[in-house]
Short mmCIF file of C-alpha atoms in Angstrom, two decimals:
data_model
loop_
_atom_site.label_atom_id
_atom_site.label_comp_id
_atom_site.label_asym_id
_atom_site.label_seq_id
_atom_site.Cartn_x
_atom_site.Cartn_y
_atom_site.Cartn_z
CA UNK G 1 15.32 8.18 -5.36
CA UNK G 2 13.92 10.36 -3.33
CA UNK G 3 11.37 10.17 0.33
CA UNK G 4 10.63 6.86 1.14
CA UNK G 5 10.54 3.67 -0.93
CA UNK G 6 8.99 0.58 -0.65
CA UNK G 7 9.24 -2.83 -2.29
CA UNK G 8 7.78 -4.52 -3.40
CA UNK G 9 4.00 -2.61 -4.09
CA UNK G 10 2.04 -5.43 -4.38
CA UNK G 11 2.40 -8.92 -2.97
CA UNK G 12 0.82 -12.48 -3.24
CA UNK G 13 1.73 -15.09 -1.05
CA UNK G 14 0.45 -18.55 0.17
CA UNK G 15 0.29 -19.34 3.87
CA UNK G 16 3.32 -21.40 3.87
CA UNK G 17 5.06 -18.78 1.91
CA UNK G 18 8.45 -16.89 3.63
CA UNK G 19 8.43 -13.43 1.69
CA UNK G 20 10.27 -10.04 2.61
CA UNK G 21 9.18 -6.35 2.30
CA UNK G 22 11.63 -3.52 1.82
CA UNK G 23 12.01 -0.03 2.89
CA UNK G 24 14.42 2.64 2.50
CA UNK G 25 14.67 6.36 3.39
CA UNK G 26 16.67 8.98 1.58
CA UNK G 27 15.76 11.65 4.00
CA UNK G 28 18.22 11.17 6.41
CA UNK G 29 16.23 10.35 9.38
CA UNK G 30 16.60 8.20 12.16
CA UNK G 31 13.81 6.44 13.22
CA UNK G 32 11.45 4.27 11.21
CA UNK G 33 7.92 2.64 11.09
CA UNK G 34 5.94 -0.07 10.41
CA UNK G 35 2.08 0.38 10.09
CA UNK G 36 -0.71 -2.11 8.59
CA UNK G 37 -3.16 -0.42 7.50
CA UNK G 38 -6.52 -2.72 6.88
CA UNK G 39 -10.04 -1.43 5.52
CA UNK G 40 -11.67 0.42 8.27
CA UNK G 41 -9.43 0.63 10.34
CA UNK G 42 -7.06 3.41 11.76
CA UNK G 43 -3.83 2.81 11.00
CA UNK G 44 -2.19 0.29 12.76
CA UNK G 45 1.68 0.54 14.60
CA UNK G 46 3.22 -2.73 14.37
CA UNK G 47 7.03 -1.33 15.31
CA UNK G 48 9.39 1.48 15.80
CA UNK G 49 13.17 1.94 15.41
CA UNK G 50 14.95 4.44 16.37
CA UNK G 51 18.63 4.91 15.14
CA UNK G 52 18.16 1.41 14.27
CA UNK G 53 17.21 0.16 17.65
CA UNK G 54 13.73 -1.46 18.15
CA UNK G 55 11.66 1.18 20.49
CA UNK G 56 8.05 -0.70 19.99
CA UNK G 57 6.57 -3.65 19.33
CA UNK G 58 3.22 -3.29 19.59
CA UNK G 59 1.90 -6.54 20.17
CA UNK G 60 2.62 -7.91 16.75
CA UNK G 61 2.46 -11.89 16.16
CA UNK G 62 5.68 -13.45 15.73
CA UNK G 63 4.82 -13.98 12.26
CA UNK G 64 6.09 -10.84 11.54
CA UNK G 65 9.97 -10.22 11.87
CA UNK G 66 11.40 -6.73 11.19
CA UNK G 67 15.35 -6.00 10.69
CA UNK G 68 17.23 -2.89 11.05
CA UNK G 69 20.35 -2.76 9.65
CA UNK G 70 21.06 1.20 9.72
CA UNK G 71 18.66 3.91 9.56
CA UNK G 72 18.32 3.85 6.29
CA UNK G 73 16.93 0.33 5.46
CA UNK G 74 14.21 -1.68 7.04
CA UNK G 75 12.82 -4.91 6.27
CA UNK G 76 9.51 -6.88 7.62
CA UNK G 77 10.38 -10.34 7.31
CA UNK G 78 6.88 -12.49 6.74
CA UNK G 79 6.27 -16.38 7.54
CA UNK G 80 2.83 -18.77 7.60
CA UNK G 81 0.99 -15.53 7.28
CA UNK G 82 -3.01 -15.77 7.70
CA UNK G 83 -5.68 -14.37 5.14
CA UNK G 84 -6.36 -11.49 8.26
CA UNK G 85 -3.10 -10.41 7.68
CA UNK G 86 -3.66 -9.22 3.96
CA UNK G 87 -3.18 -5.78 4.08
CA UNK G 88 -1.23 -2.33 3.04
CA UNK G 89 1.94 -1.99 5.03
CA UNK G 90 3.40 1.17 4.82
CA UNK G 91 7.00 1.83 6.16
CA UNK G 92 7.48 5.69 7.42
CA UNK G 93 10.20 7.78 8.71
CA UNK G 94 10.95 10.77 10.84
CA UNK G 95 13.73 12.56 12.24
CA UNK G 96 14.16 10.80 15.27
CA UNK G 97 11.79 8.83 17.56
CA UNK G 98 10.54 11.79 19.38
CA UNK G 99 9.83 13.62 16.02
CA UNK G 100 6.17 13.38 15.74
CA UNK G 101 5.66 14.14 11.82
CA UNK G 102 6.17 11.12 9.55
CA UNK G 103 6.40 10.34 5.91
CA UNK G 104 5.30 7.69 4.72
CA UNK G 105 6.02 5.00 1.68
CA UNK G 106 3.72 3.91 -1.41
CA UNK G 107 3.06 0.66 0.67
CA UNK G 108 3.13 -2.96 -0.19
CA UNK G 109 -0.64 -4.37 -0.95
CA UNK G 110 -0.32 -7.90 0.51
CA UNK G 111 -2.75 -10.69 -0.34
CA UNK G 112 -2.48 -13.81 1.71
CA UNK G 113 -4.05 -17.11 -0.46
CA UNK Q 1 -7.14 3.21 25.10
CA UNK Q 2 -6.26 6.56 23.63
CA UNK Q 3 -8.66 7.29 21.16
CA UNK Q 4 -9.09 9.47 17.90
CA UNK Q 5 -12.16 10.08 16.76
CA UNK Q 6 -13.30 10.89 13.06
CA UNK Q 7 -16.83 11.23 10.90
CA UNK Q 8 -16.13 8.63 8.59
CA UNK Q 9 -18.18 10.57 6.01
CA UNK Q 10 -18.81 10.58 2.90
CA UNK Q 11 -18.15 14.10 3.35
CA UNK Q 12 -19.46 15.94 0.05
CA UNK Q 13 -19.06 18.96 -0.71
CA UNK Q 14 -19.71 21.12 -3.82
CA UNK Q 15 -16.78 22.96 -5.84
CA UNK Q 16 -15.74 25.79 -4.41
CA UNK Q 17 -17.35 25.37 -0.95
CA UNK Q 18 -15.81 25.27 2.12
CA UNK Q 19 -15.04 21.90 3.71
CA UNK Q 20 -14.33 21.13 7.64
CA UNK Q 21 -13.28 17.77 8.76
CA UNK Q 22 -13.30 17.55 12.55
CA UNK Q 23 -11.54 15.03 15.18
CA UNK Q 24 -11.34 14.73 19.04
CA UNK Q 25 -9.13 12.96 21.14
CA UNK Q 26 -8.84 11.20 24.49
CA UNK Q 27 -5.35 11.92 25.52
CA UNK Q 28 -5.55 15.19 27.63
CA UNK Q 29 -1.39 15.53 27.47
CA UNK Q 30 -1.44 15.21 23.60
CA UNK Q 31 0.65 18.28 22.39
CA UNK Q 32 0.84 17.96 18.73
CA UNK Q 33 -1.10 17.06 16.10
CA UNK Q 34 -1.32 16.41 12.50
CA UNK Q 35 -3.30 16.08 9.47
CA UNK Q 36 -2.78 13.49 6.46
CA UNK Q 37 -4.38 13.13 3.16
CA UNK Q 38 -4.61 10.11 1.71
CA UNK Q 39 -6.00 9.55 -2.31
CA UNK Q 40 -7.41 6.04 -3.05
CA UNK Q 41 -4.50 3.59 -3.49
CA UNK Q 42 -2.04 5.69 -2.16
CA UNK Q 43 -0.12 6.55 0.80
CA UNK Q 44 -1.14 8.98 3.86
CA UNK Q 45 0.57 12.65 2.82
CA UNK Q 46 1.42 14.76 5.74
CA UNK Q 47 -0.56 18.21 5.23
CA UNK Q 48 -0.84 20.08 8.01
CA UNK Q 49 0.43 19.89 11.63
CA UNK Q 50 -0.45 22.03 14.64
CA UNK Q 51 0.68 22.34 18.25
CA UNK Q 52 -0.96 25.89 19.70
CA UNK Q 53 -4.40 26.70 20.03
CA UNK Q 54 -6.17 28.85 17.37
CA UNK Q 55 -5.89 28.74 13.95
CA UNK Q 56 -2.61 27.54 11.32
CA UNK Q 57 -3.38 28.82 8.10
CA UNK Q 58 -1.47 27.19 4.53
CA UNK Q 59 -2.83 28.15 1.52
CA UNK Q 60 -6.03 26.92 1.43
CA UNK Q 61 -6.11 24.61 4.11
CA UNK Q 62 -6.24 26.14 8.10
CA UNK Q 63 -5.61 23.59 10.78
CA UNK Q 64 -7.56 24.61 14.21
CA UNK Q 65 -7.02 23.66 17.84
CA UNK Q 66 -8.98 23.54 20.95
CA UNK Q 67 -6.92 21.94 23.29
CA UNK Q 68 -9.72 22.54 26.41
CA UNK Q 69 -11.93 21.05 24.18
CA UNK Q 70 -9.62 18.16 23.21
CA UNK Q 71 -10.93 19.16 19.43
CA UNK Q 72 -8.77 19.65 16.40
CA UNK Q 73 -10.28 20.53 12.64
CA UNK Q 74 -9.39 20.97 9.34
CA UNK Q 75 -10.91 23.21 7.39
CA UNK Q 76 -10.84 23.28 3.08
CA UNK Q 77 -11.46 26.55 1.41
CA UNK Q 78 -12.44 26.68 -1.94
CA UNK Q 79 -12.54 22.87 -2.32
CA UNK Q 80 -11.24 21.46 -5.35
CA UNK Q 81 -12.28 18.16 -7.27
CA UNK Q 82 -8.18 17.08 -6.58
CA UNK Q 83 -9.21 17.46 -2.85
CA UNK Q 84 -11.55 14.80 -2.78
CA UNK Q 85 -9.52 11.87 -0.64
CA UNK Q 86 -9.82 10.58 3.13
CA UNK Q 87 -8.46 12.80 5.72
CA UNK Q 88 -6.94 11.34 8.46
CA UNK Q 89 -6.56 12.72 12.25
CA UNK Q 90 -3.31 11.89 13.97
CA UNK Q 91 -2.35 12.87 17.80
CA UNK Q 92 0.80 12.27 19.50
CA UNK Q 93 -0.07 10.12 22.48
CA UNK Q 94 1.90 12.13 25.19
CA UNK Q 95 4.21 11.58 27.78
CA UNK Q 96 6.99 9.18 26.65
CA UNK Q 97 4.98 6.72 24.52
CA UNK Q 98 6.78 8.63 21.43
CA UNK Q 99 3.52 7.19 19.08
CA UNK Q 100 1.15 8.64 16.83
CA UNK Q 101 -2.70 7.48 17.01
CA UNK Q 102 -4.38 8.28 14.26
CA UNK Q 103 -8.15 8.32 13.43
CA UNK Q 104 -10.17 6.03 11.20
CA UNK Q 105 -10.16 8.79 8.72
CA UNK Q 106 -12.81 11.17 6.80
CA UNK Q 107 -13.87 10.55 2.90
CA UNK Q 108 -14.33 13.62 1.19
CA UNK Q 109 -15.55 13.88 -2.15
CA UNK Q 110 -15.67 17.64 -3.81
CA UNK Q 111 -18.10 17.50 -6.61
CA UNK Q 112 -17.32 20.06 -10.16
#
């Protein structure tokens, strides 16, 4: 594998529904991102680790739950989501926090039912 | 509220032609900046970045900054059909916020 991957791509979930999404970089860098990225919209920063601390949160509903466990990895944990929340959520990395250019994942399409 | 701002297009362009995608921004401190392509269903691609004034030149693509101006463009040369995607704008938001903002984006559609 190679960049950044992302698991799964596409994702269908009730509003009860507790679901994971999945990210991993292979490009040895140390900070990583969520964004949600909705139709007309800029793209949206929902959080920001850096050498697998939490840097951001930018305001994001409890709903969503990320986990670090190294630099590698990073999860977004998702509970009682709402139909606003469907989405693409992409996952990117960079070097290091302070490292402005990114790369980003395929993305997970998520529908909320 | 730092902002980026975009034409949202549809940007169309014949084969061949040149194609220039602008963006300003708010954030006078904002020292580096990028550009992303991003095809239909896919993910953003990082393209170009840029973080003097004048001109950065790759291929066919040449990034341009104005930082009085708070203006940044992109600019296509000899547009291909395989360039036809949204373009999106993305400025580091200065000081020690450590965050990208990135514009709404530009659809651009090259036409053989």
């Amino acid at each position: 594998e190679t960049g950044v991957t992302q698991t799964p791509r596409h994702l269908v979930m009730g509003m009860t529904n507790k679901k994971s999404l999945k990210c991993e970089q292979h490009l040895g860098h140390n900070a990583m991102y969520w964004y949600k990225q909705s139709a007309k919209k800029p793209l949206e920063l929902m959080f920001v680790y850096n050498f697998k601390e939490q840097t951001e949160n930018n305001s994001v509903p409890s709903r969503f739950s990320p986990e670090c466990p190294n630099s590698s990895h990073l999860f977004l944990h998702l509970h009682t989501l709402q139909p606003e929340d469907s989405a693409l959520y992409l996952c990117a990395s960079s070097q290091d926090r302070s490292t402005y250019e990114q790369y980003f994942g395929p993305g997970t399409r998520l529908t909320v039912t | 509220q730092k902002e980026v701002e975009q034409n949202s297009g549809p940007l169309s362009v014949p084969e061949g032609a040149i194609a220039s995608l602008n963006c300003t921004y708010s954030d006078r401190v904002s020292q580096s900046f990028f550009w992303y392509r991003q095809y239909s269903g896919k993910s953003p691609e990082l393209i170009m970045s840029i973080y003097s004034n004048g001109d950065k030149e790759d291929g066919r693509f040449t990034a341009q900054l104005n930082k009085a101006s708070q203006y940044v463009s992109l600019l296509i040369r000899d547009s291909q059909p395989s360039d036809s995607a949204t373009y999106l704008c993305a400025v580091e938001s200065g000081g020690s916020n450590y965050k990208l903002t990135f514009g709404k984006g530009t659809l651009l559609t090259v036409n053989p």
